[in-house]
CSV table of C-alpha atoms and ligand atoms in Angstrom, one decimal:
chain,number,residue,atom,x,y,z
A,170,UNK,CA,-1.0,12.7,-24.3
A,171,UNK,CA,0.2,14.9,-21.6
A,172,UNK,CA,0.6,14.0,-17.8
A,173,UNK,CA,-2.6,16.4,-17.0
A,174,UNK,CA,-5.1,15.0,-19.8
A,175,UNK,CA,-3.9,11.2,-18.5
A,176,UNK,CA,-4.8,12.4,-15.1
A,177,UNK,CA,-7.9,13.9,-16.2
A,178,UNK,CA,-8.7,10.8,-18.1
A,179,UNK,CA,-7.9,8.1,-15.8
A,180,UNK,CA,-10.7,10.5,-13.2
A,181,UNK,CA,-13.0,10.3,-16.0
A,182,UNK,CA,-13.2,6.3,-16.5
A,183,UNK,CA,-13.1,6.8,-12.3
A,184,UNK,CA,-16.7,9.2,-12.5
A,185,UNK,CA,-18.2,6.2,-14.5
A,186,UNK,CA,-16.8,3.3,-12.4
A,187,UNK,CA,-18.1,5.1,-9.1
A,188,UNK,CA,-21.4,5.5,-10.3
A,189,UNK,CA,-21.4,1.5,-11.6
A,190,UNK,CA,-19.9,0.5,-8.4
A,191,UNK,CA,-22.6,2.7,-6.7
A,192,UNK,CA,-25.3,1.2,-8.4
A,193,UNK,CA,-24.8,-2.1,-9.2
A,194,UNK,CA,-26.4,-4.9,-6.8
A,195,UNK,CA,-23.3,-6.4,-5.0
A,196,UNK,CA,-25.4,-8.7,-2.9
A,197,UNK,CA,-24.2,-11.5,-5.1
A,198,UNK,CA,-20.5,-11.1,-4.1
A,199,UNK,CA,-19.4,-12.9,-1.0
A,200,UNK,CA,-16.4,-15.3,-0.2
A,201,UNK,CA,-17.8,-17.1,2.1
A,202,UNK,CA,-16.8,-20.5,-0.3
A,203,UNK,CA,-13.6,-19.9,0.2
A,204,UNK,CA,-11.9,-22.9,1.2
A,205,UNK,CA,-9.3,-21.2,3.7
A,206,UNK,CA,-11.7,-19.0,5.4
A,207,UNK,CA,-12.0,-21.1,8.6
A,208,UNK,CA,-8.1,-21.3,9.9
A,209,UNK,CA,-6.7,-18.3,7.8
A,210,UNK,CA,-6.6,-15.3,9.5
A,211,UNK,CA,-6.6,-13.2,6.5
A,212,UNK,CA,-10.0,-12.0,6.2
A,213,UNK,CA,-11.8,-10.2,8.7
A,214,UNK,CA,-15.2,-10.1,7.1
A,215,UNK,CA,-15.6,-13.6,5.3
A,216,UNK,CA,-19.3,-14.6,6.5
A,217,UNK,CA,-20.3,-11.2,4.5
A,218,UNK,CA,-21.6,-10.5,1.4
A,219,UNK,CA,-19.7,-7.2,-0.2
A,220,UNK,CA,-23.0,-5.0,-0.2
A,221,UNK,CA,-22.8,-5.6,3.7
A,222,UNK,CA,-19.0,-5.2,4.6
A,223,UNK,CA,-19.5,-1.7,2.5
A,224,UNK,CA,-22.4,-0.6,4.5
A,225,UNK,CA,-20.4,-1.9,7.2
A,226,UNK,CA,-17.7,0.1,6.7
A,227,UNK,CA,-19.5,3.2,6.1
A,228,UNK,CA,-21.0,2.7,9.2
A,229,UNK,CA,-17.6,2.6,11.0
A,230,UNK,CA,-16.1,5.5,9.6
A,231,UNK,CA,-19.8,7.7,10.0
A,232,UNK,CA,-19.2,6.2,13.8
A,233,UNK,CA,-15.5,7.7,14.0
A,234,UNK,CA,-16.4,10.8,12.4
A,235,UNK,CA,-19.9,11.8,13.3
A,236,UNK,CA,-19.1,14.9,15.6
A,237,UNK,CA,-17.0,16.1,13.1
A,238,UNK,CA,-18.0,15.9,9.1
A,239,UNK,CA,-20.1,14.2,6.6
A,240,UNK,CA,-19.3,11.0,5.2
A,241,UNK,CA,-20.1,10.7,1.9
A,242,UNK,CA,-20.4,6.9,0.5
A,243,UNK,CA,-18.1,4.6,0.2
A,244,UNK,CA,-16.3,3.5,-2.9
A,245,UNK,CA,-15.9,-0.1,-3.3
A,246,UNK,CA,-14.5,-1.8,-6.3
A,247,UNK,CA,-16.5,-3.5,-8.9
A,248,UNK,CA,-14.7,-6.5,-8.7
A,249,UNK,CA,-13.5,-7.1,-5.3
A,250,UNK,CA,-11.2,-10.3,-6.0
A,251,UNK,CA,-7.6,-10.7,-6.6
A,252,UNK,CA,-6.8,-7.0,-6.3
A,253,UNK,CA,-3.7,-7.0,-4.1
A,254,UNK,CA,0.1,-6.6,-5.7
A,255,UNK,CA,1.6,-7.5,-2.8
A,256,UNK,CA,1.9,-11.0,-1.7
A,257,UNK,CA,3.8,-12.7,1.2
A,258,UNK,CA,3.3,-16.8,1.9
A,259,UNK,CA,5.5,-17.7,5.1
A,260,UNK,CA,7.2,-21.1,4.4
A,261,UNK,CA,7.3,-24.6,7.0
A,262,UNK,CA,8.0,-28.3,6.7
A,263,UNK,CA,5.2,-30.5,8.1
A,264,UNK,CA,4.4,-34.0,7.9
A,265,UNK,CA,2.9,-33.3,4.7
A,266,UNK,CA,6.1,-31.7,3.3
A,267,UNK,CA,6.7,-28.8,2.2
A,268,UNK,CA,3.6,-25.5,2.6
A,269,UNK,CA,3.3,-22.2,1.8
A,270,UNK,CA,0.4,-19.7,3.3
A,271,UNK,CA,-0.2,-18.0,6.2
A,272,UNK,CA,0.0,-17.6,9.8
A,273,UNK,CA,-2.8,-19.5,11.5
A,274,UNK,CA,-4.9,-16.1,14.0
A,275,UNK,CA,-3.0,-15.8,16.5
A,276,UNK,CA,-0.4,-18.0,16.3
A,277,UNK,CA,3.1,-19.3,14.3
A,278,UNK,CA,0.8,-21.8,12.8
A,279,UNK,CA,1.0,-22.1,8.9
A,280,UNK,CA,-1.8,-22.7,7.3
A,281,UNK,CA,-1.6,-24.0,3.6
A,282,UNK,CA,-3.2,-21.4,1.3
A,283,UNK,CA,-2.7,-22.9,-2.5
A,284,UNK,CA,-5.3,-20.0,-4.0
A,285,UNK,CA,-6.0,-17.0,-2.7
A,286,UNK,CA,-9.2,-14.8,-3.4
A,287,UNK,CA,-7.7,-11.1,-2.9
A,288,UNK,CA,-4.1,-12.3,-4.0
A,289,UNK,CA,-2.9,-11.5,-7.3
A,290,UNK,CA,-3.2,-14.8,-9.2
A,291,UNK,CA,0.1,-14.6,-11.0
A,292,UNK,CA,2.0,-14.3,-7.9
A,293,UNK,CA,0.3,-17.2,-6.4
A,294,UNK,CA,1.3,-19.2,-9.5
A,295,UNK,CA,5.5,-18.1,-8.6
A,296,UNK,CA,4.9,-19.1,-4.8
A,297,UNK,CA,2.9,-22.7,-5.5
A,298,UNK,CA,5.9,-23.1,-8.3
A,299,UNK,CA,8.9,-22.0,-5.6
A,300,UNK,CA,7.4,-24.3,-3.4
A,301,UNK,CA,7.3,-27.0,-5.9
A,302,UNK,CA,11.3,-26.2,-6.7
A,303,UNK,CA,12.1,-26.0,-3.2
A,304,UNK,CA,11.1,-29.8,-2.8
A,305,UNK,CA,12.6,-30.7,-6.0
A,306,UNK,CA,16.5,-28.8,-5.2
A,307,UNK,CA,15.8,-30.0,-1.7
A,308,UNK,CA,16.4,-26.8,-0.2
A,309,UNK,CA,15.8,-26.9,3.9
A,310,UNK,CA,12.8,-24.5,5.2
A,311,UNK,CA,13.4,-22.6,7.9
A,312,UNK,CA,11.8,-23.9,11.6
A,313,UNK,CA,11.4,-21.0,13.9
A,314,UNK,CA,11.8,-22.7,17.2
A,315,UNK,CA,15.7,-24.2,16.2
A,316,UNK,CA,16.8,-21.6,14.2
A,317,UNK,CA,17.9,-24.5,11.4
A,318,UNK,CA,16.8,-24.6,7.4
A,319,UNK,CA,17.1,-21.7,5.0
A,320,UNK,CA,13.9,-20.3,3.0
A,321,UNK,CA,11.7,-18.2,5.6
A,322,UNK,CA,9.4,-16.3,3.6
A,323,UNK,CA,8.3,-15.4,-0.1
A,324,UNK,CA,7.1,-12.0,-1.0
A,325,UNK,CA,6.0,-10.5,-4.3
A,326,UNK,CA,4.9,-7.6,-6.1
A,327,UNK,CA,3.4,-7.3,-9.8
A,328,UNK,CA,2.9,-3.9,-11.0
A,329,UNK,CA,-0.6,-4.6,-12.9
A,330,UNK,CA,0.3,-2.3,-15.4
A,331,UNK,CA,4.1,-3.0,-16.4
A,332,UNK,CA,3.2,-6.4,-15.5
A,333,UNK,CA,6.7,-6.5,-14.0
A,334,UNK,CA,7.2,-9.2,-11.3
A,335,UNK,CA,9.9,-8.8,-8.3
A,336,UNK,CA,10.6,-11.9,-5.9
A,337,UNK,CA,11.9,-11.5,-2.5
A,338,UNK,CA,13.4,-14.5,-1.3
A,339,UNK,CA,13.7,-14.4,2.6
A,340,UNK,CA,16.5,-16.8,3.8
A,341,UNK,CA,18.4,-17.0,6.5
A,342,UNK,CA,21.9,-16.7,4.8
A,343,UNK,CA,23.0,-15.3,2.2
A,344,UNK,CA,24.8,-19.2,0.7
A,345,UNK,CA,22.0,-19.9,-2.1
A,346,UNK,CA,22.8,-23.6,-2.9
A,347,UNK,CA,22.1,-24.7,-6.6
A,348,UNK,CA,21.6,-21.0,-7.3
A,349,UNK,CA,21.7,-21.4,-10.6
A,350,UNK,CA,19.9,-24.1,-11.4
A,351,UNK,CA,17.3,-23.0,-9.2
A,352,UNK,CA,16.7,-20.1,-10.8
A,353,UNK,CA,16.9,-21.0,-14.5
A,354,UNK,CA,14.6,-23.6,-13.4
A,355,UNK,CA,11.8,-20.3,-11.6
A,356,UNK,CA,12.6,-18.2,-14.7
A,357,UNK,CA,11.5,-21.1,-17.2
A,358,UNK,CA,8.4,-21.7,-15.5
A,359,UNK,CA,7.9,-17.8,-14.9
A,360,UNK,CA,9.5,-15.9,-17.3
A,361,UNK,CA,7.1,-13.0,-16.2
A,362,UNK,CA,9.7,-12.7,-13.3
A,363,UNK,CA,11.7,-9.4,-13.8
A,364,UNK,CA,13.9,-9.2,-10.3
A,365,UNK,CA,14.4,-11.5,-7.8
A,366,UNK,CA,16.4,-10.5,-4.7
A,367,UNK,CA,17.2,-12.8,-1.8
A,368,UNK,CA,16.5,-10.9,1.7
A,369,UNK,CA,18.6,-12.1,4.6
A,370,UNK,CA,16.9,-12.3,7.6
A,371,UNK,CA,19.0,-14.5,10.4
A,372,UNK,CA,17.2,-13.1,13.4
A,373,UNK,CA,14.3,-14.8,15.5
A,374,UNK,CA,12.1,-12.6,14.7
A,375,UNK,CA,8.4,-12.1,13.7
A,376,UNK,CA,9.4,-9.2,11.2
A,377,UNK,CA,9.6,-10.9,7.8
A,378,UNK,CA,12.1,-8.9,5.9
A,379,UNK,CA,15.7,-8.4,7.1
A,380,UNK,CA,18.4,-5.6,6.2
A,381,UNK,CA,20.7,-7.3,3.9
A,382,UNK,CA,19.5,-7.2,0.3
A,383,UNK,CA,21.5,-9.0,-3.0
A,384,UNK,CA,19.8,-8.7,-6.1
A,385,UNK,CA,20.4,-12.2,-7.7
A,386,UNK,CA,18.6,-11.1,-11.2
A,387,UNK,CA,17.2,-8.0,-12.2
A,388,UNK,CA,17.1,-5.2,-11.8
A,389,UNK,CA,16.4,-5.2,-7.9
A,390,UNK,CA,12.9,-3.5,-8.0
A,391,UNK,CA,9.5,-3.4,-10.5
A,392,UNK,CA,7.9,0.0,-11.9
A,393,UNK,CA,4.2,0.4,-12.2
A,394,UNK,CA,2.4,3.1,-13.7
A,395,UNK,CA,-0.2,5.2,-11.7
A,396,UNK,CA,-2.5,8.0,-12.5
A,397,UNK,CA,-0.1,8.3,-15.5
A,398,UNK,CA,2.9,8.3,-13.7
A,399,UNK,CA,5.4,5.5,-14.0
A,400,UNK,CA,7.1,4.7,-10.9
A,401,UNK,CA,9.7,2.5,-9.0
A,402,UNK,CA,9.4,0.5,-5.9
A,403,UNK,CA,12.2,-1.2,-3.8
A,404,UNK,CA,11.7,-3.9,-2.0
A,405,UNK,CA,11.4,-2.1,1.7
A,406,UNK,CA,9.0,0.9,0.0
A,407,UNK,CA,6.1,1.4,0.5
A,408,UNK,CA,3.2,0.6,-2.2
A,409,UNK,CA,-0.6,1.0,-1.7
A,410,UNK,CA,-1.5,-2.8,-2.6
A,411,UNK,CA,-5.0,-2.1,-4.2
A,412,UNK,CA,-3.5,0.5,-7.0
A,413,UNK,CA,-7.5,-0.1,-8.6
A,414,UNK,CA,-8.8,2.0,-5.6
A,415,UNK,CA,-5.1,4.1,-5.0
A,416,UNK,CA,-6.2,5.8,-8.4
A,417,UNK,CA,-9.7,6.4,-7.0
A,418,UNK,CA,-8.0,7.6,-3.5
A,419,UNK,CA,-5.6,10.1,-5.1
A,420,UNK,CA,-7.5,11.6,-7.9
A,421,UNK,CA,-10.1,12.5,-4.7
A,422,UNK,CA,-7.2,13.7,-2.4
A,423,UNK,CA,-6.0,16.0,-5.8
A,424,UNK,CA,-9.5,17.4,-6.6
A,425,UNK,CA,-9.7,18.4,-3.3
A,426,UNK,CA,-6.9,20.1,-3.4
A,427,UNK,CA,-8.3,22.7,-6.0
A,428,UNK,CA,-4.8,23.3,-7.4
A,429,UNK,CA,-3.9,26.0,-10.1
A,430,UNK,CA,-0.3,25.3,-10.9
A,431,UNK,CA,1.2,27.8,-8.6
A,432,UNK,CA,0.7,26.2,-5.2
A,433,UNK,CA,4.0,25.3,-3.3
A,434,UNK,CA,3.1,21.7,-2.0
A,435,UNK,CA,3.9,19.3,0.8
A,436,UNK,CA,3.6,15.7,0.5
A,437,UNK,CA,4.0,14.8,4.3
A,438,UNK,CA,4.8,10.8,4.6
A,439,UNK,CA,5.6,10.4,0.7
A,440,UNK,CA,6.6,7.0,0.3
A,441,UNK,CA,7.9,7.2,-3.0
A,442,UNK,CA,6.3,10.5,-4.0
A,443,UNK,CA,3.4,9.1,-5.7
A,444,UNK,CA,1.2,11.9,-4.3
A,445,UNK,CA,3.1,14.6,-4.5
A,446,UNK,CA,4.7,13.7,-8.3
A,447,UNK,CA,1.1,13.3,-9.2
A,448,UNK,CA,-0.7,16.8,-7.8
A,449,UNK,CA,2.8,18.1,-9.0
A,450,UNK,CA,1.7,18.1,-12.5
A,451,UNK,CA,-0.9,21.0,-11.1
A,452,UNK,CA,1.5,22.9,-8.8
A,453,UNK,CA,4.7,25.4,-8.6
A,454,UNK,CA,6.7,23.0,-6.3
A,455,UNK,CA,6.6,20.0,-4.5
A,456,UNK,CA,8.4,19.4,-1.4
A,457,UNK,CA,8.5,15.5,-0.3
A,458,UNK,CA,9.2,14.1,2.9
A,459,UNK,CA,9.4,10.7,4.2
A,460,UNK,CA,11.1,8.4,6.5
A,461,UNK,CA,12.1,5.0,4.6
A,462,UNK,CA,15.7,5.9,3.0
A,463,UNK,CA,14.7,3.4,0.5
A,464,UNK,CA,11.4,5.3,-0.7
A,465,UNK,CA,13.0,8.5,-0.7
A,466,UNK,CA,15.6,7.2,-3.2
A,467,UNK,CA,12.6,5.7,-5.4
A,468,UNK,CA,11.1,9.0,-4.6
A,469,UNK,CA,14.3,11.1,-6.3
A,470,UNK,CA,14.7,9.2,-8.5
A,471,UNK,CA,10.7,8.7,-9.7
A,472,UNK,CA,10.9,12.2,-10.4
A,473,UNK,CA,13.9,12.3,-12.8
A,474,UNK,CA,12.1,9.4,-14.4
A,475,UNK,CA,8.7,11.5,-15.0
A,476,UNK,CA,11.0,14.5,-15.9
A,477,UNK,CA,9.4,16.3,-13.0
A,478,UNK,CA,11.5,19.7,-11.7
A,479,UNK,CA,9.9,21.0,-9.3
A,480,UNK,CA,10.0,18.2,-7.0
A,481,UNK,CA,12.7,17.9,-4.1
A,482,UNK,CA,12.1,14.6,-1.5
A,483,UNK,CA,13.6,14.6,1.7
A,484,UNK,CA,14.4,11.7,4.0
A,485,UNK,CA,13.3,12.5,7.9
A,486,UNK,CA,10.6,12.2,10.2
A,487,UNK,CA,7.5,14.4,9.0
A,488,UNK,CA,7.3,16.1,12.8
A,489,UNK,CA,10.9,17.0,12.7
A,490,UNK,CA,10.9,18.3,9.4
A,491,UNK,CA,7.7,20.4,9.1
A,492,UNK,CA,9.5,21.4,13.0
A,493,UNK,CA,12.4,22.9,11.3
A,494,UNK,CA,10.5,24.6,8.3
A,495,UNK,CA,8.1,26.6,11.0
A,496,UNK,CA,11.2,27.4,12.7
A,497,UNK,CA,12.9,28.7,9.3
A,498,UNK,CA,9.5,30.9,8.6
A,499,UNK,CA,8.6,28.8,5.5
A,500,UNK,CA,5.3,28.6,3.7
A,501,UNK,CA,3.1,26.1,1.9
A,502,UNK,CA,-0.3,26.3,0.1
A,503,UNK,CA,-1.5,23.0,0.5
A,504,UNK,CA,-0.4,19.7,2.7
A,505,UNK,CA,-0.9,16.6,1.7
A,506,UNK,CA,-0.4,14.3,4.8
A,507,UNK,CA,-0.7,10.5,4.1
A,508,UNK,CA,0.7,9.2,8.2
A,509,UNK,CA,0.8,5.5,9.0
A,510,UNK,CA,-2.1,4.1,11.2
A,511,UNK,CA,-0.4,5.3,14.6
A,512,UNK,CA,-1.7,9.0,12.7
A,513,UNK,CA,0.8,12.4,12.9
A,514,UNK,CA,2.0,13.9,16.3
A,515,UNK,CA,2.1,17.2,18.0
A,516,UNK,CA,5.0,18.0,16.2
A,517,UNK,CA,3.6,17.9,13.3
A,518,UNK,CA,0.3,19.0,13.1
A,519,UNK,CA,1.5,22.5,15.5
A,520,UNK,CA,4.0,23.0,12.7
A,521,UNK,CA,1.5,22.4,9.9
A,522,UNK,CA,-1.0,25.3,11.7
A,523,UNK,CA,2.4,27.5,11.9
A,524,UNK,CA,2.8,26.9,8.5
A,525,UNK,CA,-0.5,28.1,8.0
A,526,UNK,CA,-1.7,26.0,4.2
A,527,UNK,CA,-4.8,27.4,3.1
A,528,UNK,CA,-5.3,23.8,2.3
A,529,UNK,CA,-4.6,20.1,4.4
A,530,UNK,CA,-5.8,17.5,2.4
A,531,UNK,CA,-4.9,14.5,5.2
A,532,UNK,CA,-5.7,10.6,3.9
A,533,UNK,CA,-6.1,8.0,6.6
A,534,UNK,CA,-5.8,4.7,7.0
A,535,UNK,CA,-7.2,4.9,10.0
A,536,UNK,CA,-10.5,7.4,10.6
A,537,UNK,CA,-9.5,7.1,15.0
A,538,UNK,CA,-6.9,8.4,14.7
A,539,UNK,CA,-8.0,10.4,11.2
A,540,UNK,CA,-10.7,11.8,14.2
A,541,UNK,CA,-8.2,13.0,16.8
A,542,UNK,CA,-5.7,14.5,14.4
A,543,UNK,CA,-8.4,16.5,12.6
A,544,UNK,CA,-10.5,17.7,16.2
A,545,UNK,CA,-6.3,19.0,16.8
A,546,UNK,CA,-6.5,21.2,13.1
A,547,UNK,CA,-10.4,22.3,13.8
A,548,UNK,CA,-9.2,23.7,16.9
A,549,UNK,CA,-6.7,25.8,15.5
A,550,UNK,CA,-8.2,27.1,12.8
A,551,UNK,CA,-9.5,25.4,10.1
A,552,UNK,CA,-12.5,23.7,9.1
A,553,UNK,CA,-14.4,20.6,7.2
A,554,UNK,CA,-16.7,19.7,5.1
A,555,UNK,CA,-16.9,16.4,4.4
A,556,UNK,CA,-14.8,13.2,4.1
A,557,UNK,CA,-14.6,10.4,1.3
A,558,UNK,CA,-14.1,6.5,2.2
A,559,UNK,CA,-12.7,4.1,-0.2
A,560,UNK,CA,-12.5,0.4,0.6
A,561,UNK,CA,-8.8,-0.9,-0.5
A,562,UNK,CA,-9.1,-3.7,1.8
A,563,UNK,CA,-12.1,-6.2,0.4
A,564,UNK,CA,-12.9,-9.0,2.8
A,565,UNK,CA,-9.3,-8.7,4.2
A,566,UNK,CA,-9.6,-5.5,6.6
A,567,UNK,CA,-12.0,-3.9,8.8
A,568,UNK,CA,-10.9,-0.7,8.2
A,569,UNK,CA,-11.2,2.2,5.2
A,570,UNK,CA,-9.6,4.6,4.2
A,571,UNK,CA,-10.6,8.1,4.2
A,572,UNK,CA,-10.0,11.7,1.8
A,573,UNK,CA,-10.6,14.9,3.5
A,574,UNK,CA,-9.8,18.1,3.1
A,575,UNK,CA,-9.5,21.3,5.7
A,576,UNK,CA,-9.6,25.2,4.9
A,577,UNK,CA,-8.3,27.3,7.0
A,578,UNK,CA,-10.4,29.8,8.6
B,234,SAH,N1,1.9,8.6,0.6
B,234,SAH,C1,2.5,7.3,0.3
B,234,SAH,C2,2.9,6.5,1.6
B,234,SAH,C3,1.8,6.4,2.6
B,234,SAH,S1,2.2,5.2,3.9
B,234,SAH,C4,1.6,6.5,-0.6
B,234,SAH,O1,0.5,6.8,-0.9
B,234,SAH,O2,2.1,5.5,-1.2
B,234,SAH,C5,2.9,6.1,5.1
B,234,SAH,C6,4.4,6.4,4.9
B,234,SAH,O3,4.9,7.1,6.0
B,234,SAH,C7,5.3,5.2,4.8
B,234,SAH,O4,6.1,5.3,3.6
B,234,SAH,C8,6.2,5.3,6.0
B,234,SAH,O5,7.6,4.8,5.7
B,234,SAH,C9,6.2,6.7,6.3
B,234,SAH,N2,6.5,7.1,7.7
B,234,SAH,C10,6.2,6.5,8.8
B,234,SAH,N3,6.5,7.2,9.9
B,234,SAH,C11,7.0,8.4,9.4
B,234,SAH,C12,7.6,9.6,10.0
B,234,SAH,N4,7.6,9.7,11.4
B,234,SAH,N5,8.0,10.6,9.3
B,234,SAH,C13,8.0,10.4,7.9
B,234,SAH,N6,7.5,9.4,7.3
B,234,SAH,C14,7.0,8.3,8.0
């Protein structure tokens, strides 16, 4: 089956689960039994049941938005439990030994978290295990007040459809004793483990991951398959961590779009060129440009992979770079722009109107600033219609994020 029909037929099974997800009384759904909920400061909207935090979150985003489009209703997932890939447990020694969880609110508190309800469950079995290991081999947890011990943090990522598992180890130096043992012992246990890859972070810090990277097994990074597309993610990449609702999110952002295979593309704050490898497959070019040297690599090299050509990924900032192709009297068709929560700049979104796209097709993760950007484009030209929430953040987050599209005038 070709790339396209994939696409086409991963948006089909999407039609059907919006309208189930739509429909289906969700009033039952809560997580207010959650034994954590109290001292965790995980979840912003525990006390709720799901039909609520959607409506919710509709409201929030119709708030943001209203002097400027429609919102068209939100889609949540059917099963809003266990869905994120990504998983990080901060580690401590107490008077009960050895715990793994989370950050009490507000503070350097940890607070054991055994079983998580929005975690992937595999990846909670690998952290309860390390923990269990890390008693057993003795190893000394890192205290953030001396400075002394060794194992800070745990992360991990399972790509839910290779099923591949990566471990980042952070530690505070790169001497792993009983390495060996150690890890014979993790891979017996969890032989689902494809990389692990210690992260050395030394610094008093409250940023969990360090620069210095050794793989210790593995190949150093997982692959996970998305809209049809396999690609790989480093450590330091970023991933969407809800890939149920990503394929929801992109297949809107590429129907908006309307492409016809000839468009010259830009995906503006790529990551690893998800976006753009995926509306690629409906496009003359795709030009790729993101920040994160390590994401631009998995970007380059995601594209030999899918045996795309007409993709070239640039590392940069987006301002600078869209700066520079105004300046050299370049064109585009359609912009994908996919900016962190801070949102774009001047720089950019003065360059993108220069550039003049027929099409900006701009997803948020944040509908303030998604507001301000867009009152920026409507001034100069273009227009909107409407815009499209998707909840990728169950329980855990206040916030959505949004799909819209603007024509130029
Ligand atoms: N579109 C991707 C990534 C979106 S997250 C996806 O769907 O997976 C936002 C991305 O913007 C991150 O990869 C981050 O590294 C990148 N970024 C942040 N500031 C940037 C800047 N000034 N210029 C370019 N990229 C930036």
């Amino acid at each position: 089956m070709s790339i396209e029909s994939r696409l086409k037929d991963s948006n089909r099974v999407m039609e059907t689960k919006h309208k189930f997800t739509r429909n289906k009384n969700m009033a039952h759904k809560n997580i207010s039994g959650c034994p954590y909920v109290k001292k965790c400061g995980g979840c912003d909207m525990k006390d709720e049941d799901y039909k609520a935090h959607l409506e919710q979150k509709q409201r929030m985003v119709e708030q943001k938005l209203k002097s400027i489009c429609k919102v068209m209703p939100i889609t949540g997932m059917e099963h809003p439990y266990h869905y994120r890939n990504k998983v990080h447990a901060v580690f401590a020694h107490t008077k009960q030994g050895i715990i793994s969880g989370v950050y009490e609110e507000g503070t350097h508190r940890v607070v054991s978290v055994e079983h998580c309800r929005i975690e992937d469950e595999k990846a909670d079995a690998i952290i309860q295990s390390i923990k269990e290991l890390a008693k057993s081999f003795k190893l000394k947890i890192y205290n953030e007040d001396t400075g002394y011990g060794w194992l800070r943090h745990v992360l991990i990522r399972r790509g839910f459809s290779s099923g591949e598992v990566l471990v980042v180890l952070v530690v505070a130096s790169p001497v792993f004793p009983s390495k060996k043992n150690f890890l014979s012992a993790l891979l017996k246990k969890h032989p689902e483990i494809t990389s692990i890859v210690l992260n050395v972070n030394n610094r008093k810090t409250s940023m969990v991951l360090g620069e210095r990277e050794i793989v210790i097994y593995g190949k150093g990074y997982i692959r996970d398959t998305l809209c049809g597309m396999q690609f790989r993610i480093s450590p330091k990449s970023f991933y969407q961590v809800n890939p149920v609702q990503t394929e929801h999110l992109y297949s809107k952002a590429i129907e908006l779009a309307e492409l016809t295979g000839k468009e010259r593309i830009i995906d503006a704050y790529c990551g690893i060129g998800t976006i753009g490898l995926i509306a690629g497959q409906q496009a003359g070019e795709v030009i790729g440009i993101e920040l994160n040297e390590d994401a631009v690599r998995d970007a380059k090299i995601n594209a030999k992979g899918n045996g795309v050509t007409n993709a070239g990924f640039y590392q940069g900032d987006a301002g600078q770079f869209m700066v520079q192709m105004a300046k050299q009297g370049e064109k585009a068709d359609v912009v994908f722009m996919d900016p962190p929560r801070a949102g774009s700049d001047e720089a950019f979104l003065s360059s993108v109107v220069t550039l003049a796209p027929k099409r900006i097709v701009y997803i948020s993760c944040n509908p303030e600033t998604l507001g301000r950007d867009v009152k920026y484009l409507i001034k100069r030209g273009y227009r909107i219609k409407e815009a499209y929430p998707f909840d990728m953040f169950p329980w855990s987050d206040k916030h959505a994020e949004v799909v819209t599209v603007l024509y130029k005038n």
